[in-house]
Coordinates of C-alpha atoms in Angstrom, one line a residue:
Chain A
M1437 CA -17.9 39.2 31.4
K1438 CA -15.8 40.3 27.9
R1439 CA -17.1 43.2 26.4
K1440 CA -18.2 42.2 23.1
E1441 CA -19.8 45.9 21.8
F1442 CA -18.2 48.0 19.0
H1443 CA -19.4 51.1 17.5
Y1444 CA -20.6 51.4 13.9
R1445 CA -21.3 54.2 11.6
L1446 CA -22.9 55.1 9.3
A1447 CA -21.3 57.0 5.1
W1448 CA -24.4 57.1 4.3
R1449 CA -28.0 59.0 5.4
T1450 CA -31.1 56.8 5.5
D1451 CA -34.8 57.8 5.1
S1452 CA -35.8 56.1 8.2
V1453 CA -38.2 58.3 9.7
Q1454 CA -37.5 57.6 12.8
P1455 CA -35.9 59.0 15.4
G1456 CA -32.2 57.1 15.6
A1457 CA -27.8 57.9 16.3
H1458 CA -27.2 58.5 11.9
P1459 CA -27.1 61.2 9.3
S1460 CA -30.9 60.7 7.5
R1461 CA -32.1 62.6 4.7
Q1462 CA -35.3 64.1 7.4
G1463 CA -35.3 67.6 8.4
G1464 CA -36.7 68.3 12.2
G1465 CA -34.7 67.8 14.2
V1466 CA -32.0 69.5 16.6
H1467 CA -29.3 68.6 15.1
A1468 CA -27.0 69.8 11.7
F1469 CA -28.2 72.6 10.3
Q1470 CA -29.6 71.3 6.6
R1471 CA -30.8 75.0 4.1
L1472 CA -33.4 77.4 5.1
V1473 CA -37.6 77.1 4.1
P1474 CA -40.0 78.9 3.7
F1475 CA -42.3 79.4 7.0
Q1476 CA -45.1 77.9 4.8
A1477 CA -43.0 74.3 4.7
H1478 CA -41.8 73.8 7.8
P1479 CA -44.5 76.5 10.6
D1480 CA -42.1 75.8 13.4
P1481 CA -41.4 79.7 15.0
R1482 CA -38.4 78.2 17.2
R1483 CA -36.7 78.1 13.9
L1484 CA -37.5 81.9 12.1
H1485 CA -34.2 83.3 10.6
L1486 CA -34.2 87.0 11.2
R1487 CA -31.4 88.0 8.6
A1488 CA -33.0 86.0 5.9
S1489 CA -36.5 86.9 6.3
L1490 CA -35.9 90.8 7.1
G1491 CA -33.5 90.6 3.7
D1492 CA -36.0 88.7 1.4
P1493 CA -37.7 91.8 -0.7
A1494 CA -41.0 90.1 -1.5
G1495 CA -41.5 89.7 2.5
H1496 CA -41.4 85.7 3.1
F1497 CA -40.4 84.2 6.6
W1498 CA -37.4 81.6 6.6
V1499 CA -37.2 79.2 8.9
R1500 CA -33.7 77.2 9.3
L1501 CA -33.9 73.4 8.5
H1502 CA -32.3 70.5 11.2
E1503 CA -31.3 67.3 10.4
Q1504 CA -33.2 64.8 12.5
R1505 CA -30.6 62.2 12.5
G1506 CA -32.5 58.3 11.9
R1507 CA -32.5 54.8 13.2
I1508 CA -31.6 52.1 10.7
A1509 CA -31.9 47.7 11.1
V1510 CA -28.8 46.0 11.0
F1511 CA -28.8 42.5 10.1
A1512 CA -26.2 39.9 10.5
L1513 CA -26.4 37.7 7.4
A1514 CA -24.4 34.5 8.6
D1515 CA -23.5 32.0 6.1
L1516 CA -24.1 28.3 8.1
S1517 CA -23.2 25.6 5.6
A1518 CA -20.9 23.0 6.9
S1519 CA -17.6 24.8 6.2
M1520 CA -18.6 27.6 9.1
G1521 CA -18.4 24.4 11.6
Y1522 CA -14.7 23.9 11.3
R1523 CA -13.0 24.2 14.2
G1524 CA -9.5 25.8 14.9
R1525 CA -8.2 27.4 17.3
V1526 CA -12.6 28.4 18.2
S1527 CA -15.4 27.1 16.2
K1528 CA -16.5 29.3 13.5
T1529 CA -20.7 28.7 14.8
A1530 CA -18.3 30.5 18.2
V1531 CA -17.9 33.7 16.1
V1532 CA -20.9 33.5 15.0
A1533 CA -22.5 33.9 18.0
D1534 CA -20.0 36.2 19.9
F1535 CA -20.8 38.7 16.7
T1536 CA -24.2 38.3 17.0
E1537 CA -24.4 39.3 20.5
G1538 CA -22.5 42.0 20.3
L1539 CA -23.8 43.3 17.4
A1540 CA -27.3 43.0 19.8
L1541 CA -25.7 44.7 22.3
S1542 CA -24.3 47.5 20.5
S1543 CA -27.2 47.9 18.4
N1544 CA -29.2 48.4 21.8
R1545 CA -27.0 50.2 22.4
T1546 CA -27.2 53.0 19.1
G1547 CA -30.7 52.7 19.3
D1548 CA -30.9 50.4 16.3
A1549 CA -33.4 47.4 15.6
M1550 CA -31.4 44.2 14.8
G1551 CA -32.0 41.2 13.0
F1552 CA -30.4 37.7 11.5
V1553 CA -31.0 35.4 9.4
G1554 CA -29.2 31.9 8.8
L1555 CA -28.2 30.3 5.4
S1556 CA -27.1 27.8 4.5
D1557 CA -28.1 25.7 1.2
R1558 CA -31.7 25.7 1.4
S1559 CA -34.2 29.0 0.9
A1560 CA -35.5 28.9 4.0
P1561 CA -33.2 30.1 6.6
D1562 CA -32.2 27.7 9.5
F1563 CA -31.9 31.4 12.0
L1564 CA -33.9 34.1 11.5
L1565 CA -34.8 36.9 13.5
P1566 CA -36.8 39.5 11.7
P1567 CA -35.3 43.0 13.2
T1568 CA -35.8 43.6 16.7
R1569 CA -34.7 46.3 19.3
Q1570 CA -35.1 43.8 22.6
V1571 CA -31.9 42.7 23.1
G1572 CA -32.6 39.0 24.4
A1573 CA -34.0 37.6 21.4
A1574 CA -31.0 37.7 19.6
L1575 CA -28.8 36.5 22.6
K1576 CA -30.7 34.4 22.9
L1577 CA -30.0 33.5 19.4
A1578 CA -26.8 33.4 20.2
E1579 CA -27.3 30.9 22.7
R1580 CA -28.7 28.8 20.3
L1581 CA -26.3 29.4 17.8
R1582 CA -23.0 27.9 19.9
G1583 CA -24.4 24.4 20.0
F1584 CA -26.2 24.3 16.3
R1585 CA -23.6 21.9 13.8
P1586 CA -23.9 23.3 10.5
T1587 CA -24.6 21.1 7.5
G1588 CA -25.4 22.1 4.8
G1589 CA -23.5 21.1 1.5
S1590 CA -23.5 24.7 0.2
A1591 CA -24.2 28.3 0.9
R1592 CA -26.8 28.2 -2.3
G1593 CA -28.8 30.1 0.1
L1594 CA -27.8 33.6 0.5
L1595 CA -28.9 33.9 -2.4
H1596 CA -32.4 34.4 -1.2
A1597 CA -31.1 36.3 1.6
V1598 CA -33.0 39.9 0.8
R1599 CA -35.8 38.5 0.7
Y1600 CA -35.5 38.1 5.1
L1601 CA -34.0 41.9 4.5
P1602 CA -36.1 45.0 5.1
S1603 CA -37.1 46.9 1.6
R1604 CA -35.7 50.4 3.3
R1605 CA -31.4 50.1 3.3
G1606 CA -29.5 49.1 6.2
L1607 CA -26.6 48.0 7.5
V1608 CA -25.9 44.5 6.7
F1609 CA -22.9 42.3 7.8
L1610 CA -22.2 38.9 6.2
L1611 CA -20.9 36.4 8.5
S1612 CA -19.3 34.1 6.2
D1613 CA -16.0 31.8 5.7
F1614 CA -16.4 33.1 1.8
H1615 CA -15.1 29.9 1.0
F1616 CA -16.9 29.4 -2.1
P1617 CA -16.2 30.7 -6.0
L1618 CA -16.0 33.8 -6.6
G1619 CA -18.5 33.9 -9.6
F1620 CA -21.4 33.0 -6.1
L1621 CA -20.1 35.4 -4.2
K1622 CA -20.0 38.2 -7.2
Q1623 CA -23.7 37.5 -7.0
V1624 CA -25.0 37.0 -3.3
M1625 CA -23.4 40.5 -3.3
E1626 CA -25.6 42.0 -6.5
S1627 CA -28.2 40.5 -4.8
L1628 CA -28.0 42.8 -1.8
A1629 CA -26.5 45.5 -3.3
H1630 CA -29.7 47.6 -1.8
H1631 CA -27.6 47.3 1.4
D1632 CA -24.5 48.3 2.9
V1633 CA -22.9 45.0 3.3
V1634 CA -20.1 44.5 5.5
P1635 CA -18.4 41.2 4.6
V1636 CA -16.7 40.0 8.0
V1637 CA -14.3 37.3 6.6
L1638 CA -14.2 34.8 9.6
W1639 CA -11.3 32.5 9.0
D1640 CA -8.6 30.7 11.5
P1641 CA -5.2 30.3 11.9
E1642 CA -5.4 26.7 12.3
E1643 CA -6.4 26.5 8.2
S1644 CA -4.5 29.2 6.9
A1645 CA -1.0 28.6 8.6
P1646 CA -1.3 25.3 10.5
E1647 CA 1.2 24.0 13.0
A1648 CA 1.1 20.7 12.9
S1649 CA 2.8 19.2 10.2
G1650 CA 3.0 15.4 9.3
L1651 CA 0.5 13.7 7.8
A1652 CA -3.3 14.8 7.1
R1653 CA -6.2 13.0 5.5
M1654 CA -7.9 16.3 5.0
Q1655 CA -11.4 15.8 4.4
D1656 CA -13.7 18.3 2.8
M1657 CA -16.7 19.7 5.2
E1658 CA -19.5 20.8 2.7
N1659 CA -18.8 17.5 -0.6
G1660 CA -16.4 15.2 1.8
M1661 CA -14.2 15.0 -0.8
E1662 CA -11.0 13.7 0.4
R1663 CA -7.0 14.6 -0.4
L1664 CA -4.1 13.7 1.7
M1665 CA -2.1 16.3 3.1
W1666 CA 1.5 16.0 4.0
L1667 CA 1.6 18.6 6.0
R1668 CA 6.0 19.7 6.1
P1669 CA 7.5 22.9 5.5
A1670 CA 7.5 24.0 2.1
L1671 CA 3.7 23.2 2.3
R1672 CA 2.8 24.8 5.0
T1673 CA 4.3 27.9 3.3
R1674 CA 2.5 27.7 -0.1
L1675 CA -0.8 27.1 1.7
S1676 CA -0.3 30.3 4.0
Q1677 CA 0.4 31.7 0.2
T1678 CA -3.0 30.7 -1.3
F1679 CA -4.5 32.2 1.7
L1680 CA -2.6 35.0 1.1
E1681 CA -3.7 35.3 -2.3
R1682 CA -7.3 35.1 -1.9
R1683 CA -7.6 37.3 0.7
D1684 CA -5.8 39.6 -2.1
R1685 CA -8.8 38.6 -4.8
L1686 CA -11.6 39.2 -1.8
V1687 CA -10.2 42.5 -0.7
A1688 CA -10.4 43.8 -5.2
M1689 CA -13.7 42.3 -5.8
L1690 CA -15.8 43.2 -2.3
R1691 CA -13.9 46.6 -2.6
G1692 CA -15.8 46.9 -6.0
F1693 CA -19.0 46.9 -4.3
G1694 CA -18.0 49.8 -2.3
R1695 CA -16.7 47.9 1.4
E1696 CA -13.4 46.6 2.4
P1697 CA -13.9 43.1 3.8
L1698 CA -13.2 42.2 7.7
F1699 CA -11.2 40.1 8.6
L1700 CA -11.4 38.3 11.6
S1701 CA -9.2 35.4 11.8
G1702 CA -9.3 33.0 14.9
G1703 CA -11.9 35.1 17.1
F1704 CA -14.7 37.4 17.6
D1705 CA -12.6 41.3 18.3
P1706 CA -15.2 44.0 19.3
D1707 CA -11.9 46.6 19.0
A1708 CA -11.0 45.1 15.0
V1709 CA -14.5 45.9 14.0
T1710 CA -14.2 49.3 15.7
R1711 CA -11.8 50.6 13.4
Y1712 CA -12.9 49.4 10.9
F1713 CA -15.6 51.5 11.0
H1714 CA -13.5 54.6 12.8
A1715 CA -10.5 54.3 11.7
G1716 CA -9.4 55.6 7.6
Chain B
M439 CA 7.8 -23.1 -17.6
T440 CA 7.3 -21.7 -14.1
D441 CA 4.3 -23.2 -12.9
W442 CA 2.6 -21.0 -9.6
A443 CA 0.3 -22.8 -7.4
L444 CA -1.6 -22.4 -4.1
D445 CA -2.5 -25.0 -1.2
M446 CA -5.4 -23.2 0.2
P447 CA -6.5 -21.2 -2.6
Q448 CA -10.4 -20.6 -0.9
W449 CA -7.8 -17.4 1.0
L450 CA -9.1 -15.6 -2.5
W451 CA -11.9 -15.0 -1.5
G452 CA -10.1 -12.6 0.6
L453 CA -9.2 -10.4 -2.5
P454 CA -12.2 -8.0 -2.3
L455 CA -10.3 -6.8 0.8
T456 CA -7.4 -5.4 -1.5
L457 CA -10.4 -2.8 -2.6
L458 CA -10.5 -1.5 1.0
P459 CA -7.4 0.2 1.3
L460 CA -8.0 1.6 -2.6
W461 CA -11.2 3.7 -1.1
R462 CA -10.8 4.9 1.9
L463 CA -6.9 6.2 3.9
P464 CA -6.0 4.2 7.3
L465 CA -5.6 7.9 9.0
R466 CA -7.7 10.0 10.7
S467 CA -9.3 12.5 8.7
A468 CA -9.0 16.2 9.7
P469 CA -12.0 18.8 9.1
C470 CA -10.5 21.4 5.8
S471 CA -13.0 24.4 5.5
W472 CA -12.1 24.5 1.7
H473 CA -10.5 21.8 -0.6
A474 CA -10.5 24.5 -3.9
L475 CA -7.9 26.4 -0.8
L476 CA -5.7 23.2 0.0
P477 CA -2.1 23.6 -2.8
A478 CA -1.9 20.8 -5.0
D479 CA 1.4 19.3 -3.6
G480 CA 2.3 16.5 -6.1
A481 CA 4.8 14.4 -3.0
S482 CA 1.4 14.4 -1.1
R483 CA -0.1 12.7 -4.1
A484 CA 2.9 10.3 -3.7
V485 CA 2.5 9.7 -0.6
D486 CA -0.6 9.3 -1.4
L487 CA -0.9 6.8 -4.0
S488 CA 2.2 4.9 -1.9
L489 CA 0.2 4.2 0.9
R490 CA -3.0 3.0 -0.3
L491 CA -1.3 0.5 -2.4
A492 CA 1.1 -0.5 0.4
G493 CA -2.6 -1.1 2.4
A494 CA -3.2 -3.3 -0.8
G495 CA 0.0 -5.2 -1.3
A496 CA -0.3 -6.5 2.2
I497 CA -3.9 -7.2 2.0
L498 CA -2.3 -8.7 -1.4
A499 CA 0.7 -10.6 0.6
L500 CA -0.6 -11.7 3.5
L501 CA -3.8 -13.4 1.4
L502 CA -1.4 -15.2 -1.1
G503 CA 0.6 -15.9 2.1
S504 CA -1.8 -17.3 4.0
S505 CA -2.9 -20.0 1.1
G506 CA 0.8 -21.3 0.6
L507 CA 1.9 -19.5 -2.7
H508 CA 4.5 -21.6 -4.1
R509 CA 5.7 -23.1 -7.3
R510 CA 5.9 -26.7 -8.1
E511 CA 8.0 -29.0 -9.0
Y512 CA 8.7 -29.5 -12.5
T513 CA 11.4 -31.3 -14.8
V514 CA 13.6 -30.0 -17.5
E515 CA 14.8 -32.1 -20.2
R516 CA 18.1 -32.0 -20.5
T517 CA 20.4 -33.7 -22.7
G518 CA 24.1 -34.6 -20.8
Y519 CA 26.7 -36.6 -21.1
G520 CA 26.7 -40.2 -18.6
A521 CA 25.0 -43.4 -19.1
H522 CA 21.8 -44.7 -17.1
M523 CA 24.0 -47.0 -14.9
V524 CA 23.4 -49.0 -12.1
L525 CA 26.0 -49.6 -9.5
L526 CA 25.8 -53.2 -8.3
L527 CA 28.0 -53.7 -5.0
D528 CA 29.5 -56.9 -3.5
R529 CA 28.8 -56.2 0.4
S530 CA 30.4 -59.8 1.4
R531 CA 32.5 -60.0 4.3
S532 CA 35.8 -60.3 2.2
M533 CA 35.2 -57.0 0.7
D534 CA 36.2 -55.6 4.3
D535 CA 40.4 -57.2 3.5
S536 CA 42.8 -55.6 1.6
F537 CA 43.9 -56.5 -1.6
A538 CA 46.4 -58.7 0.4
G539 CA 43.0 -60.7 1.5
R540 CA 44.0 -59.7 5.0
T541 CA 42.4 -57.4 7.8
P542 CA 43.7 -53.6 7.0
A543 CA 46.1 -53.3 9.0
G544 CA 48.2 -49.4 9.8
G545 CA 48.0 -48.0 5.9
E546 CA 46.5 -50.2 4.1
E547 CA 43.0 -50.1 2.4
S548 CA 40.3 -52.3 2.4
K549 CA 38.7 -53.5 -1.0
S550 CA 35.3 -52.3 -0.3
A551 CA 37.0 -48.9 1.2
A552 CA 39.6 -48.5 -2.6
A553 CA 36.3 -49.1 -4.3
E554 CA 34.3 -46.4 -2.4
R555 CA 36.7 -43.8 -2.7
L556 CA 37.6 -44.2 -6.5
L557 CA 34.0 -44.5 -7.2
S558 CA 32.9 -41.7 -5.4
G559 CA 35.3 -39.2 -7.4
F560 CA 34.1 -41.3 -10.3
V561 CA 30.0 -40.7 -8.9
S562 CA 30.9 -36.6 -8.6
G563 CA 32.5 -35.9 -11.9
G564 CA 31.3 -34.2 -14.1
R565 CA 29.2 -36.7 -16.2
N566 CA 25.1 -36.6 -15.9
D567 CA 24.3 -40.0 -15.0
L568 CA 21.9 -41.6 -13.6
V569 CA 23.0 -43.5 -11.2
G570 CA 21.0 -46.1 -9.2
V571 CA 23.4 -48.4 -6.7
A572 CA 22.2 -52.1 -5.9
A573 CA 24.2 -54.1 -3.5
F574 CA 24.4 -58.1 -2.6
S575 CA 25.3 -60.4 -0.6
T576 CA 23.8 -63.1 0.7
S577 CA 20.5 -61.8 -0.2
P578 CA 20.0 -58.1 -2.7
L579 CA 19.9 -55.2 -1.1
F580 CA 17.8 -52.2 -2.7
V581 CA 19.5 -48.8 -1.3
L582 CA 18.6 -46.4 -4.5
P583 CA 16.8 -46.1 -8.0
L584 CA 18.0 -44.6 -10.8
T585 CA 18.5 -40.9 -9.8
E586 CA 20.5 -37.4 -10.9
N587 CA 20.6 -36.8 -6.8
K588 CA 24.5 -36.9 -6.8
A589 CA 24.6 -36.3 -3.4
A590 CA 21.8 -39.1 -2.7
V591 CA 24.5 -41.4 -4.9
L592 CA 27.8 -40.3 -2.9
A593 CA 25.8 -41.0 1.0
A594 CA 25.2 -44.3 -1.0
V595 CA 28.4 -44.8 -2.2
H596 CA 30.1 -44.6 1.2
A597 CA 27.7 -46.3 2.6
M598 CA 29.9 -49.2 1.7
K599 CA 32.2 -48.3 4.3
L600 CA 30.2 -49.7 6.7
P601 CA 31.1 -53.2 7.3
G602 CA 30.2 -56.3 5.4
L603 CA 27.4 -58.7 5.4
A604 CA 27.6 -62.5 4.7
Q605 CA 28.7 -64.6 1.2
T606 CA 28.6 -63.7 -2.2
H607 CA 25.4 -63.9 -3.9
V608 CA 25.9 -62.2 -6.9
S609 CA 22.8 -63.8 -9.3
K610 CA 20.2 -62.2 -7.3
G611 CA 22.2 -59.3 -7.1
L612 CA 21.7 -58.9 -11.0
A613 CA 18.6 -59.3 -11.2
M614 CA 17.7 -57.2 -9.1
A615 CA 20.1 -55.1 -10.7
L616 CA 18.4 -55.2 -14.2
S617 CA 14.6 -54.4 -12.3
Y618 CA 15.8 -50.6 -12.0
F619 CA 15.8 -50.5 -15.7
G620 CA 12.2 -50.2 -17.0
D621 CA 11.1 -51.9 -20.0
E622 CA 11.0 -48.5 -22.6
P623 CA 14.0 -47.8 -24.9
T624 CA 16.2 -45.1 -23.4
A625 CA 18.5 -42.5 -24.9
G626 CA 21.7 -43.3 -23.5
S627 CA 23.4 -46.3 -22.3
R628 CA 22.0 -48.8 -19.5
I629 CA 25.3 -50.2 -18.0
V630 CA 25.6 -52.1 -14.7
L631 CA 28.5 -51.8 -13.5
L632 CA 29.5 -55.2 -10.8
V633 CA 31.9 -54.1 -8.3
S634 CA 33.0 -57.7 -6.2
D635 CA 35.6 -59.7 -5.3
G636 CA 34.3 -63.2 -5.6
A637 CA 31.5 -64.9 -7.5
A638 CA 29.4 -67.3 -7.3
E639 CA 27.8 -70.7 -8.8
V640 CA 24.4 -69.3 -11.1
D641 CA 22.0 -71.2 -11.1
P642 CA 20.2 -72.8 -13.6
D643 CA 17.0 -70.4 -13.4
S644 CA 18.4 -67.5 -12.5
E645 CA 20.7 -68.0 -16.0
L646 CA 18.1 -68.2 -17.7
K647 CA 15.9 -65.0 -16.5
L648 CA 19.2 -63.4 -16.5
R649 CA 20.1 -64.2 -19.9
R650 CA 16.5 -63.0 -20.9
W651 CA 17.1 -59.4 -19.2
F652 CA 20.5 -58.9 -19.9
K653 CA 19.0 -59.5 -24.3
E654 CA 15.2 -57.6 -23.7
K655 CA 17.1 -54.2 -22.1
G656 CA 20.0 -54.1 -23.9
I657 CA 22.8 -53.8 -21.2
R658 CA 25.9 -53.2 -21.2
L659 CA 27.7 -55.0 -17.9
Y660 CA 31.3 -53.4 -17.1
W661 CA 32.3 -56.2 -14.2
I662 CA 35.5 -55.1 -11.9
F663 CA 36.5 -58.2 -10.3
L664 CA 38.5 -57.3 -6.9
R665 CA 41.3 -59.7 -7.0
T666 CA 42.9 -61.0 -3.5
A667 CA 46.3 -61.8 -4.0
G668 CA 46.7 -65.2 -3.9
S669 CA 43.0 -66.6 -5.4
H670 CA 42.6 -67.0 -9.1
G671 CA 42.0 -65.2 -11.5
I672 CA 38.4 -64.6 -13.6
F673 CA 40.9 -64.9 -17.5
E674 CA 42.8 -68.0 -16.3
A675 CA 42.3 -71.9 -17.2
P676 CA 43.2 -73.7 -14.4
D677 CA 45.7 -76.0 -14.8
N678 CA 43.9 -78.9 -13.4
P679 CA 41.1 -80.0 -15.8
E680 CA 39.1 -81.7 -12.5
D681 CA 39.4 -77.8 -11.1
D682 CA 37.6 -76.8 -13.9
N683 CA 33.8 -76.3 -13.0
A684 CA 31.6 -73.8 -11.4
Q685 CA 32.2 -75.1 -7.8
A686 CA 35.8 -75.1 -8.1
R687 CA 36.0 -71.7 -10.4
P688 CA 33.0 -69.8 -9.9
E689 CA 35.0 -66.4 -10.9
R690 CA 36.0 -68.3 -14.2
Y691 CA 32.6 -69.6 -14.6
L692 CA 30.9 -65.8 -14.2
H693 CA 33.4 -64.7 -17.0
L694 CA 32.3 -67.2 -19.2
F695 CA 28.4 -67.2 -18.9
F696 CA 28.9 -63.5 -18.7
S697 CA 31.0 -63.5 -22.2
S698 CA 27.9 -65.8 -23.7
L699 CA 25.6 -63.8 -23.2
D700 CA 26.4 -62.1 -26.2
I701 CA 26.2 -58.4 -24.9
P702 CA 28.6 -55.8 -24.5
Y703 CA 31.0 -57.0 -22.0
R704 CA 34.1 -56.2 -20.2
A705 CA 35.5 -57.6 -17.5
Y706 CA 38.5 -56.7 -15.4
E707 CA 40.8 -57.6 -12.9
A708 CA 42.2 -55.9 -10.6
E709 CA 44.6 -56.8 -7.9
D710 CA 45.1 -53.4 -6.4
A711 CA 43.9 -49.6 -5.5
D712 CA 45.5 -48.2 -8.9
A713 CA 44.0 -51.2 -11.1
L714 CA 40.5 -50.3 -10.1
K715 CA 41.4 -46.7 -10.4
R716 CA 42.0 -47.9 -14.0
A717 CA 38.7 -50.2 -14.6
I718 CA 37.0 -47.5 -13.5
A719 CA 38.5 -44.9 -16.0
D720 CA 37.5 -46.7 -18.5
V721 CA 34.9 -47.4 -17.8
D722 CA 34.0 -43.7 -17.9
R723 CA 36.5 -42.9 -21.1
E724 CA 33.9 -45.4 -22.8
E725 CA 30.2 -44.5 -21.7
Q726 CA 30.4 -40.5 -22.3
R727 CA 27.2 -40.8 -25.0
P728 CA 24.8 -38.1 -25.2
L729 CA 21.5 -39.2 -22.7
R730 CA 18.5 -37.3 -22.8
Y731 CA 17.1 -37.0 -19.0
A732 CA 14.8 -35.1 -17.5
E733 CA 15.9 -33.4 -13.9
R734 CA 13.3 -32.2 -11.5
V735 CA 14.0 -29.3 -9.9
P736 CA 11.5 -28.9 -6.1
R737 CA 8.4 -27.6 -5.8
R738 CA 9.4 -23.5 -4.0
D739 CA 8.4 -22.0 -1.1
L740 CA 7.2 -18.4 -1.7
Q741 CA 5.0 -18.3 1.7
A742 CA 8.2 -16.3 2.9
F743 CA 8.5 -13.7 0.6
C744 CA 5.1 -12.7 0.3
Y745 CA 5.3 -12.3 4.0
L746 CA 8.6 -10.0 3.9
A747 CA 6.4 -7.7 1.1
A748 CA 3.6 -8.2 3.9
A749 CA 6.0 -6.5 6.8
L750 CA 7.7 -4.0 4.9
A751 CA 3.8 -2.8 3.7
L752 CA 2.9 -2.7 6.8
A753 CA 5.9 -0.9 8.1
W754 CA 5.3 2.1 6.1
L755 CA 1.7 2.3 6.7
V756 CA 2.4 1.8 10.5
A757 CA 5.6 4.9 9.6
A758 CA 2.6 6.9 8.1
K759 CA 0.1 6.2 11.3
C760 CA 3.4 7.4 13.4
M761 CA 3.0 11.1 10.9
E762 CA -0.2 11.4 11.1
V763 CA -1.1 14.5 13.0
A764 CA -2.4 15.0 15.6
R765 CA -5.3 16.9 16.4

């Protein structure tokens, strides 16, 4: 079986009191030194700091406080509108399922709880998995996703996603093709501002740079509108150009929300996700 | 002027079908995740439009072709120079003889052949005559009604070359020639051109009838008498008064009868082909009056064009189908 795990890390400290793998603001652990506190505040004689205690003119005892790393909840928030049923080199729902599997294994390895919310045009999710540390539940959900045919006419439901996420700040992977207006994306990102949102853009080489040439009756998967395209080298160049421009716009817009988007083109690549977190 | 019509208009019930290609393209659909990302492309839109129109046009053309689109036969009023003319041709056996009264031998030309040749030239000349053809021998032969169709007239005149039949019975022939003309008044003149090499007595019954008809219908009569060498002319009075009767000299008496009709009448005596030619040229010159006549333009079937248009449209559709993106 192909390796699907990836490593993620946070650039912020969690408030979580549960021990875990991520930097946190909680003291009392055994990791990095945080500060000196009076013995009364943290009565742990093993951490007594001799030099500070002896040098204290008032004769108070000081103890070292070390960081306790914390656990977070990671979420996969999937856009399951009809356009996510696009099958290019690989089907996009299959990529979502792959990513969910990878995230389930990775979060389990890291010790985090993992949840899943799949939304389309309604406020009620098509798929919902509350945060759990049972990796099997997420794997089962990924299996069900593979057989799922998205039909929702839009991604409006993403605006309600925050209702299914925990109140404590977590890491949210927003899996979508981002084929909706930037204004809508802005609303979604604002509603999720409480969380650390990693936008994962699922595109397919077939849609951005098709290799076929000839006549194609393009049918929009969400509103059913049809347009005839005469695919020829000139038009293919313009099509890829459009996608490049769209990519630049997405990057510029999402950078304003603190994260650059992660582009997964043509399938789920765990190393690409790892690189996203650790390189640069 | 043009008048379009259909043979089977019930096919037009299929016309709503022409809307189908306008609604849907005949290509397999390729799913596309978001239209907004497809660049606007004029060429694609042109192809789109042309395919829809080709589909609609193909169905329309097939329907029109199946329903039998044609342009109706119509008549045009034309003004020309000529006359309503009936060629009354003698088909008696003697017409097959030469002007010398013998069976033609060697380079000789029979009377009928000469008359045929010269009359053909007369008919195919630039006149706008309405010409009818009648013939007579023992009984009158209805050949061709008054028509502007020169090919038909020429064919009828050419038929003179066939061997003749029997006797000369001119009064019945005249009656038939006169029956070609209706009672309505006409703009051009009405002519009977009688070509014969002999004559016969006109019996009193026919005489009365002919007198009345010639008068009523306003006929101008030309008689080209093909005189065989040695026979009696129509103008000469016999030396012997005993011979001066209708039995002995029917030609002369027919001439006298025609002269007494009180209508424009001219007789020519042609003793050879040249004289015949001069006589015909004379008629040609004299009968050049403005004539209003109706020309019939025949029905024209347009199905072939419909099917051609449908084939072209379908060819374009098939070509487009071949250019379709395979998925």
